[in-house]
């Protein structure tokens, strides 16, 4: 089956599947759109955590244990910064620092975030395209019992401890979506859209908040297949379940299905979650969705693509009608 594949991804969970996809698809056919709602300025540097997790993972440079940053990292910069009394709550390894310095430098010279990312991706020999969701600033912010917090303040400095009452994507309403989203979702050569197993609220919905993107995904003629980041009521890593619970949402794969109802055609889930997902009106596809090693990433990528190929055999009008009906039935709480 030919055509292009568009994957929507956050950091750690998304990058695992993106790596699998990049290894099973023909070079040049995969575009991964990265969340930039986590981006921030730190120590004067432009930091794009999800873009970097994708770049490091697809380049084979990621640290497998830590889940962020580069492997074989050294920490002289952090140690020296601490000795000077600098801020050390956000850890930046020595090699990782080069990425932030280079990005900041190129942005200051007038390049867009998309151009900077493209240059780095080419330079590191990555076969997929990695595209920041927008070149304009979008900042995920959380209203907590301690007041409004910037994303990294909540996520890293406070380790997701404060209870979250609302999530906002500042700037998303006026940010211009990347062309890969704007035109890519309607593209004639598009074979599938994959919503990676990322945090729905912190990684995927910032993209959906960009002007026109939610509607473009709902109307996308290609099959849209998502993978649940929640497995039998548990997040593999990170605050997905806690956040959903804090917000009064069902903290389960069915809760994820509700967030995506009207936008996707199928959700890959653990067997334990299939029935509850079907009740939302979304087709559950049972698969091993935990990706412990490279083999499992590739296997899940193949299953996702096979699911999309199966869906593609249905007439587009029928698929869109089912998607829309699920949107009405599963309506986001
Ligand atoms: P972040 O931006 O670094 O937090 O990364 P993402 O939003 O892309 O990923 C976070 C989500 O990935 C969490 O909800 C995890 O449960 C999920 N996740 C991590 N590893 C896996 C895995 O192997 N399989 C699945 N299905 N989800 C995973």
PDB file of N, CA and C in Angstrom, residues 197-278:
ATOM      1  N   UNK A 197       0.339   6.882  21.119  1.00  0.00           N
ATOM      2  CA  UNK A 197      -0.099   6.738  22.519  1.00  0.00           C
ATOM      3  C   UNK A 197       0.533   7.814  23.392  1.00  0.00           C
ATOM      4  N   UNK A 198       0.055   9.021  23.219  1.00  0.00           N
ATOM      5  CA  UNK A 198       0.551  10.175  23.955  1.00  0.00           C
ATOM      6  C   UNK A 198      -0.546  10.652  24.887  1.00  0.00           C
ATOM      7  N   UNK A 199      -0.174  11.519  25.799  1.00  0.00           N
ATOM      8  CA  UNK A 199      -1.150  12.091  26.733  1.00  0.00           C
ATOM      9  C   UNK A 199      -2.183  12.908  25.947  1.00  0.00           C
ATOM     10  N   UNK A 200      -3.470  12.511  25.981  1.00  0.00           N
ATOM     11  CA  UNK A 200      -4.451  13.237  25.153  1.00  0.00           C
ATOM     12  C   UNK A 200      -4.486  14.730  25.482  1.00  0.00           C
ATOM     13  N   UNK A 201      -4.459  15.049  26.772  1.00  0.00           N
ATOM     14  CA  UNK A 201      -4.659  16.458  27.167  1.00  0.00           C
ATOM     15  C   UNK A 201      -3.401  17.305  27.038  1.00  0.00           C
ATOM     16  N   UNK A 202      -2.240  16.687  27.264  1.00  0.00           N
ATOM     17  CA  UNK A 202      -1.013  17.478  27.274  1.00  0.00           C
ATOM     18  C   UNK A 202      -0.229  17.390  25.970  1.00  0.00           C
ATOM     19  N   UNK A 203      -0.478  16.364  25.168  1.00  0.00           N
ATOM     20  CA  UNK A 203       0.333  16.197  23.952  1.00  0.00           C
ATOM     21  C   UNK A 203      -0.468  16.274  22.659  1.00  0.00           C
ATOM     22  N   UNK A 204      -1.685  15.741  22.652  1.00  0.00           N
ATOM     23  CA  UNK A 204      -2.448  15.692  21.395  1.00  0.00           C
ATOM     24  C   UNK A 204      -3.406  16.874  21.274  1.00  0.00           C
ATOM     25  N   UNK A 205      -4.099  17.198  22.361  1.00  0.00           N
ATOM     26  CA  UNK A 205      -5.094  18.270  22.260  1.00  0.00           C
ATOM     27  C   UNK A 205      -4.511  19.658  22.016  1.00  0.00           C
ATOM     28  N   UNK A 206      -3.243  19.940  22.403  1.00  0.00           N
ATOM     29  CA  UNK A 206      -2.686  21.225  21.971  1.00  0.00           C
ATOM     30  C   UNK A 206      -2.703  21.375  20.443  1.00  0.00           C
ATOM     31  N   UNK A 207      -2.497  20.255  19.739  1.00  0.00           N
ATOM     32  CA  UNK A 207      -2.541  20.299  18.261  1.00  0.00           C
ATOM     33  C   UNK A 207      -3.965  20.528  17.772  1.00  0.00           C
ATOM     34  N   UNK A 208      -4.909  19.853  18.450  1.00  0.00           N
ATOM     35  CA  UNK A 208      -6.312  19.962  18.037  1.00  0.00           C
ATOM     36  C   UNK A 208      -6.857  21.360  18.307  1.00  0.00           C
ATOM     37  N   UNK A 209      -6.191  22.097  19.217  1.00  0.00           N
ATOM     38  CA  UNK A 209      -6.646  23.454  19.564  1.00  0.00           C
ATOM     39  C   UNK A 209      -6.205  24.485  18.530  1.00  0.00           C
ATOM     40  N   UNK A 210      -5.310  24.099  17.629  1.00  0.00           N
ATOM     41  CA  UNK A 210      -4.865  25.046  16.586  1.00  0.00           C
ATOM     42  C   UNK A 210      -6.017  25.284  15.602  1.00  0.00           C
ATOM     43  N   UNK A 211      -6.117  26.494  15.059  1.00  0.00           N
ATOM     44  CA  UNK A 211      -7.257  26.806  14.193  1.00  0.00           C
ATOM     45  C   UNK A 211      -7.436  25.784  13.065  1.00  0.00           C
ATOM     46  N   UNK A 212      -8.625  25.202  12.997  1.00  0.00           N
ATOM     47  CA  UNK A 212      -8.974  24.320  11.885  1.00  0.00           C
ATOM     48  C   UNK A 212      -8.535  22.883  12.018  1.00  0.00           C
ATOM     49  N   UNK A 213      -7.667  22.569  12.974  1.00  0.00           N
ATOM     50  CA  UNK A 213      -7.096  21.217  13.000  1.00  0.00           C
ATOM     51  C   UNK A 213      -8.117  20.169  13.443  1.00  0.00           C
ATOM     52  N   UNK A 214      -8.877  20.491  14.486  1.00  0.00           N
ATOM     53  CA  UNK A 214      -9.888  19.519  14.950  1.00  0.00           C
ATOM     54  C   UNK A 214     -10.867  19.196  13.809  1.00  0.00           C
ATOM     55  N   UNK A 215     -11.331  20.236  13.119  1.00  0.00           N
ATOM     56  CA  UNK A 215     -12.287  20.018  12.023  1.00  0.00           C
ATOM     57  C   UNK A 215     -11.637  19.250  10.868  1.00  0.00           C
ATOM     58  N   UNK A 216     -10.368  19.573  10.587  1.00  0.00           N
ATOM     59  CA  UNK A 216      -9.674  18.888   9.490  1.00  0.00           C
ATOM     60  C   UNK A 216      -9.481  17.409   9.807  1.00  0.00           C
ATOM     61  N   UNK A 217      -9.220  17.100  11.070  1.00  0.00           N
ATOM     62  CA  UNK A 217      -9.055  15.694  11.455  1.00  0.00           C
ATOM     63  C   UNK A 217     -10.401  14.967  11.374  1.00  0.00           C
ATOM     64  N   UNK A 218     -11.456  15.638  11.850  1.00  0.00           N
ATOM     65  CA  UNK A 218     -12.797  15.026  11.805  1.00  0.00           C
ATOM     66  C   UNK A 218     -13.211  14.714  10.367  1.00  0.00           C
ATOM     67  N   UNK A 219     -12.769  15.568   9.434  1.00  0.00           N
ATOM     68  CA  UNK A 219     -13.179  15.405   8.024  1.00  0.00           C
ATOM     69  C   UNK A 219     -12.131  14.686   7.190  1.00  0.00           C
ATOM     70  N   UNK A 220     -11.036  14.254   7.837  1.00  0.00           N
ATOM     71  CA  UNK A 220      -9.922  13.651   7.088  1.00  0.00           C
ATOM     72  C   UNK A 220     -10.402  12.390   6.348  1.00  0.00           C
ATOM     73  N   UNK A 221     -10.213  12.345   5.036  1.00  0.00           N
ATOM     74  CA  UNK A 221     -10.705  11.190   4.291  1.00  0.00           C
ATOM     75  C   UNK A 221      -9.904   9.904   4.552  1.00  0.00           C
ATOM     76  N   UNK A 222      -8.680  10.048   5.026  1.00  0.00           N
ATOM     77  CA  UNK A 222      -7.865   8.847   5.301  1.00  0.00           C
ATOM     78  C   UNK A 222      -8.280   8.251   6.651  1.00  0.00           C
ATOM     79  N   UNK A 223      -8.073   6.943   6.839  1.00  0.00           N
ATOM     80  CA  UNK A 223      -8.373   6.335   8.139  1.00  0.00           C
ATOM     81  C   UNK A 223      -7.542   6.991   9.252  1.00  0.00           C
ATOM     82  N   UNK A 224      -8.177   7.185  10.406  1.00  0.00           N
ATOM     83  CA  UNK A 224      -7.479   7.756  11.562  1.00  0.00           C
ATOM     84  C   UNK A 224      -7.488   6.696  12.673  1.00  0.00           C
ATOM     85  N   UNK A 225      -6.306   6.260  13.056  1.00  0.00           N
ATOM     86  CA  UNK A 225      -6.174   5.181  14.043  1.00  0.00           C
ATOM     87  C   UNK A 225      -5.361   5.693  15.227  1.00  0.00           C
ATOM     88  N   UNK A 226      -5.882   5.481  16.436  1.00  0.00           N
ATOM     89  CA  UNK A 226      -5.165   5.920  17.635  1.00  0.00           C
ATOM     90  C   UNK A 226      -4.748   4.713  18.462  1.00  0.00           C
ATOM     91  N   UNK A 227      -3.725   4.911  19.285  1.00  0.00           N
ATOM     92  CA  UNK A 227      -3.287   3.884  20.239  1.00  0.00           C
ATOM     93  C   UNK A 227      -3.476   4.455  21.638  1.00  0.00           C
ATOM     94  N   UNK A 228      -4.110   3.690  22.502  1.00  0.00           N
ATOM     95  CA  UNK A 228      -4.364   4.194  23.853  1.00  0.00           C
ATOM     96  C   UNK A 228      -3.070   4.294  24.665  1.00  0.00           C
ATOM     97  N   UNK A 229      -2.856   5.418  25.341  1.00  0.00           N
ATOM     98  CA  UNK A 229      -1.724   5.512  26.269  1.00  0.00           C
ATOM     99  C   UNK A 229      -2.066   4.923  27.637  1.00  0.00           C
ATOM    100  N   UNK A 230      -3.330   4.552  27.817  1.00  0.00           N
ATOM    101  CA  UNK A 230      -3.759   3.970  29.097  1.00  0.00           C
ATOM    102  C   UNK A 230      -4.023   2.485  28.873  1.00  0.00           C
ATOM    103  N   UNK A 231      -3.407   1.659  29.706  1.00  0.00           N
ATOM    104  CA  UNK A 231      -3.512   0.211  29.562  1.00  0.00           C
ATOM    105  C   UNK A 231      -4.105  -0.346  30.851  1.00  0.00           C
ATOM    106  N   UNK A 232      -5.294  -0.917  30.746  1.00  0.00           N
ATOM    107  CA  UNK A 232      -5.985  -1.474  31.920  1.00  0.00           C
ATOM    108  C   UNK A 232      -5.957  -0.496  33.106  1.00  0.00           C
ATOM    109  N   UNK A 233      -6.315   0.743  32.818  1.00  0.00           N
ATOM    110  CA  UNK A 233      -6.440   1.740  33.888  1.00  0.00           C
ATOM    111  C   UNK A 233      -5.138   2.365  34.359  1.00  0.00           C
ATOM    112  N   UNK A 234      -4.031   1.982  33.741  1.00  0.00           N
ATOM    113  CA  UNK A 234      -2.726   2.505  34.167  1.00  0.00           C
ATOM    114  C   UNK A 234      -2.036   3.231  33.021  1.00  0.00           C
ATOM    115  N   UNK A 235      -1.385   4.352  33.330  1.00  0.00           N
ATOM    116  CA  UNK A 235      -0.483   4.967  32.356  1.00  0.00           C
ATOM    117  C   UNK A 235       0.841   4.231  32.471  1.00  0.00           C
ATOM    118  N   UNK A 236       1.511   4.027  31.356  1.00  0.00           N
ATOM    119  CA  UNK A 236       2.810   3.350  31.407  1.00  0.00           C
ATOM    120  C   UNK A 236       3.807   4.237  32.156  1.00  0.00           C
ATOM    121  N   UNK A 237       3.672   5.526  31.944  1.00  0.00           N
ATOM    122  CA  UNK A 237       4.598   6.495  32.547  1.00  0.00           C
ATOM    123  C   UNK A 237       3.903   7.848  32.537  1.00  0.00           C
ATOM    124  N   UNK A 238       4.190   8.661  33.513  1.00  0.00           N
ATOM    125  CA  UNK A 238       3.689  10.037  33.460  1.00  0.00           C
ATOM    126  C   UNK A 238       2.298  10.217  34.049  1.00  0.00           C
ATOM    127  N   UNK A 239       1.801  11.454  33.965  1.00  0.00           N
ATOM    128  CA  UNK A 239       0.615  11.832  34.743  1.00  0.00           C
ATOM    129  C   UNK A 239      -0.711  11.656  34.029  1.00  0.00           C
ATOM    130  N   UNK A 240      -0.766  10.900  32.919  1.00  0.00           N
ATOM    131  CA  UNK A 240      -2.007  10.834  32.137  1.00  0.00           C
ATOM    132  C   UNK A 240      -3.223  10.471  32.999  1.00  0.00           C
ATOM    133  N   UNK A 241      -3.099   9.388  33.766  1.00  0.00           N
ATOM    134  CA  UNK A 241      -4.246   8.917  34.550  1.00  0.00           C
ATOM    135  C   UNK A 241      -4.578   9.902  35.665  1.00  0.00           C
ATOM    136  N   UNK A 242      -3.554  10.398  36.354  1.00  0.00           N
ATOM    137  CA  UNK A 242      -3.793  11.352  37.450  1.00  0.00           C
ATOM    138  C   UNK A 242      -4.483  12.606  36.923  1.00  0.00           C
ATOM    139  N   UNK A 243      -3.997  13.075  35.793  1.00  0.00           N
ATOM    140  CA  UNK A 243      -4.559  14.305  35.210  1.00  0.00           C
ATOM    141  C   UNK A 243      -6.025  14.107  34.829  1.00  0.00           C
ATOM    142  N   UNK A 244      -6.320  12.985  34.195  1.00  0.00           N
ATOM    143  CA  UNK A 244      -7.710  12.724  33.788  1.00  0.00           C
ATOM    144  C   UNK A 244      -8.606  12.627  35.015  1.00  0.00           C
ATOM    145  N   UNK A 245      -8.083  11.976  36.044  1.00  0.00           N
ATOM    146  CA  UNK A 245      -8.846  11.843  37.295  1.00  0.00           C
ATOM    147  C   UNK A 245      -9.073  13.217  37.923  1.00  0.00           C
ATOM    148  N   UNK A 246      -8.007  14.018  37.996  1.00  0.00           N
ATOM    149  CA  UNK A 246      -8.109  15.379  38.565  1.00  0.00           C
ATOM    150  C   UNK A 246      -9.209  16.176  37.871  1.00  0.00           C
ATOM    151  N   UNK A 247      -9.299  15.982  36.554  1.00  0.00           N
ATOM    152  CA  UNK A 247     -10.245  16.779  35.760  1.00  0.00           C
ATOM    153  C   UNK A 247     -11.646  16.176  35.753  1.00  0.00           C
ATOM    154  N   UNK A 248     -11.809  15.067  36.497  1.00  0.00           N
ATOM    155  CA  UNK A 248     -13.122  14.438  36.585  1.00  0.00           C
ATOM    156  C   UNK A 248     -13.477  13.640  35.343  1.00  0.00           C
ATOM    157  N   UNK A 249     -12.463  13.265  34.561  1.00  0.00           N
ATOM    158  CA  UNK A 249     -12.702  12.471  33.350  1.00  0.00           C
ATOM    159  C   UNK A 249     -12.501  10.995  33.683  1.00  0.00           C
ATOM    160  N   UNK A 250     -13.156  10.101  32.932  1.00  0.00           N
ATOM    161  CA  UNK A 250     -12.878   8.676  33.160  1.00  0.00           C
ATOM    162  C   UNK A 250     -11.406   8.405  32.849  1.00  0.00           C
ATOM    163  N   UNK A 251     -10.657   7.941  33.846  1.00  0.00           N
ATOM    164  CA  UNK A 251      -9.213   7.738  33.670  1.00  0.00           C
ATOM    165  C   UNK A 251      -8.964   6.329  33.164  1.00  0.00           C
ATOM    166  N   UNK A 252      -9.256   6.122  31.898  1.00  0.00           N
ATOM    167  CA  UNK A 252      -9.216   4.779  31.316  1.00  0.00           C
ATOM    168  C   UNK A 252      -9.084   4.905  29.801  1.00  0.00           C
ATOM    169  N   UNK A 253      -8.914   3.752  29.140  1.00  0.00           N
ATOM    170  CA  UNK A 253      -8.872   3.786  27.670  1.00  0.00           C
ATOM    171  C   UNK A 253     -10.205   4.314  27.127  1.00  0.00           C
ATOM    172  N   UNK A 254     -11.304   4.000  27.834  1.00  0.00           N
ATOM    173  CA  UNK A 254     -12.615   4.516  27.401  1.00  0.00           C
ATOM    174  C   UNK A 254     -12.650   6.042  27.532  1.00  0.00           C
ATOM    175  N   UNK A 255     -11.983   6.563  28.559  1.00  0.00           N
ATOM    176  CA  UNK A 255     -11.882   8.021  28.720  1.00  0.00           C
ATOM    177  C   UNK A 255     -11.099   8.637  27.566  1.00  0.00           C
ATOM    178  N   UNK A 256     -10.045   7.929  27.126  1.00  0.00           N
ATOM    179  CA  UNK A 256      -9.264   8.388  25.961  1.00  0.00           C
ATOM    180  C   UNK A 256     -10.159   8.356  24.719  1.00  0.00           C
ATOM    181  N   UNK A 257     -10.937   7.271  24.592  1.00  0.00           N
ATOM    182  CA  UNK A 257     -11.845   7.134  23.440  1.00  0.00           C
ATOM    183  C   UNK A 257     -12.829   8.299  23.397  1.00  0.00           C
ATOM    184  N   UNK A 258     -13.308   8.717  24.544  1.00  0.00           N
ATOM    185  CA  UNK A 258     -14.240   9.856  24.588  1.00  0.00           C
ATOM    186  C   UNK A 258     -13.593  11.141  24.106  1.00  0.00           C
ATOM    187  N   UNK A 259     -12.325  11.346  24.502  1.00  0.00           N
ATOM    188  CA  UNK A 259     -11.620  12.575  24.064  1.00  0.00           C
ATOM    189  C   UNK A 259     -11.501  12.597  22.538  1.00  0.00           C
ATOM    190  N   UNK A 260     -11.358  11.411  21.934  1.00  0.00           N
ATOM    191  CA  UNK A 260     -11.105  11.335  20.492  1.00  0.00           C
ATOM    192  C   UNK A 260     -12.356  10.999  19.678  1.00  0.00           C
ATOM    193  N   UNK A 261     -13.488  10.835  20.349  1.00  0.00           N
ATOM    194  CA  UNK A 261     -14.714  10.467  19.623  1.00  0.00           C
ATOM    195  C   UNK A 261     -15.036  11.528  18.577  1.00  0.00           C
ATOM    196  N   UNK A 262     -15.317  11.089  17.362  1.00  0.00           N
ATOM    197  CA  UNK A 262     -15.605  12.011  16.263  1.00  0.00           C
ATOM    198  C   UNK A 262     -14.369  12.330  15.432  1.00  0.00           C
ATOM    199  N   UNK A 263     -13.196  11.903  15.930  1.00  0.00           N
ATOM    200  CA  UNK A 263     -11.942  12.228  15.239  1.00  0.00           C
ATOM    201  C   UNK A 263     -11.217  10.988  14.732  1.00  0.00           C
ATOM    202  N   UNK A 264     -11.510   9.838  15.331  1.00  0.00           N
ATOM    203  CA  UNK A 264     -10.754   8.623  14.977  1.00  0.00           C
ATOM    204  C   UNK A 264     -11.713   7.514  14.523  1.00  0.00           C
ATOM    205  N   UNK A 265     -11.153   6.530  13.819  1.00  0.00           N
ATOM    206  CA  UNK A 265     -11.963   5.410  13.336  1.00  0.00           C
ATOM    207  C   UNK A 265     -11.760   4.151  14.168  1.00  0.00           C
ATOM    208  N   UNK A 266     -10.632   4.058  14.839  1.00  0.00           N
ATOM    209  CA  UNK A 266     -10.359   2.863  15.648  1.00  0.00           C
ATOM    210  C   UNK A 266      -9.354   3.232  16.732  1.00  0.00           C
ATOM    211  N   UNK A 267      -9.437   2.507  17.850  1.00  0.00           N
ATOM    212  CA  UNK A 267      -8.499   2.729  18.963  1.00  0.00           C
ATOM    213  C   UNK A 267      -7.885   1.388  19.339  1.00  0.00           C
ATOM    214  N   UNK A 268      -6.575   1.302  19.271  1.00  0.00           N
ATOM    215  CA  UNK A 268      -5.886   0.081  19.683  1.00  0.00           C
ATOM    216  C   UNK A 268      -5.785   0.073  21.203  1.00  0.00           C
ATOM    217  N   UNK A 269      -6.260  -1.030  21.790  1.00  0.00           N
ATOM    218  CA  UNK A 269      -6.334  -1.101  23.246  1.00  0.00           C
ATOM    219  C   UNK A 269      -5.915  -2.480  23.745  1.00  0.00           C
ATOM    220  N   UNK A 270      -5.699  -2.545  25.040  1.00  0.00           N
ATOM    221  CA  UNK A 270      -5.489  -3.817  25.717  1.00  0.00           C
ATOM    222  C   UNK A 270      -6.841  -4.547  25.775  1.00  0.00           C
ATOM    223  N   UNK A 271      -6.780  -5.884  25.792  1.00  0.00           N
ATOM    224  CA  UNK A 271      -8.024  -6.673  25.811  1.00  0.00           C
ATOM    225  C   UNK A 271      -8.939  -6.263  26.966  1.00  0.00           C
ATOM    226  N   UNK A 272      -8.338  -5.899  28.096  1.00  0.00           N
ATOM    227  CA  UNK A 272      -9.130  -5.540  29.284  1.00  0.00           C
ATOM    228  C   UNK A 272      -9.998  -4.307  29.054  1.00  0.00           C
ATOM    229  N   UNK A 273      -9.642  -3.482  28.070  1.00  0.00           N
ATOM    230  CA  UNK A 273     -10.326  -2.200  27.863  1.00  0.00           C
ATOM    231  C   UNK A 273     -11.299  -2.198  26.687  1.00  0.00           C
ATOM    232  N   UNK A 274     -11.322  -3.308  25.919  1.00  0.00           N
ATOM    233  CA  UNK A 274     -12.048  -3.302  24.640  1.00  0.00           C
ATOM    234  C   UNK A 274     -13.542  -3.012  24.802  1.00  0.00           C
ATOM    235  N   UNK A 275     -14.154  -3.674  25.772  1.00  0.00           N
ATOM    236  CA  UNK A 275     -15.607  -3.555  25.916  1.00  0.00           C
ATOM    237  C   UNK A 275     -16.007  -2.102  26.235  1.00  0.00           C
ATOM    238  N   UNK A 276     -15.305  -1.498  27.171  1.00  0.00           N
ATOM    239  CA  UNK A 276     -15.646  -0.126  27.578  1.00  0.00           C
ATOM    240  C   UNK A 276     -15.438   0.855  26.428  1.00  0.00           C
ATOM    241  N   UNK A 277     -14.438   0.589  25.587  1.00  0.00           N
ATOM    242  CA  UNK A 277     -14.185   1.466  24.427  1.00  0.00           C
ATOM    243  C   UNK A 277     -15.303   1.306  23.401  1.00  0.00           C
ATOM    244  N   UNK A 278     -15.735   0.082  23.183  1.00  0.00           N
ATOM    245  CA  UNK A 278     -16.830  -0.167  22.228  1.00  0.00           C
ATOM    246  C   UNK A 278     -18.098   0.570  22.671  1.00  0.00           C
TER     247      UNK A 278
END
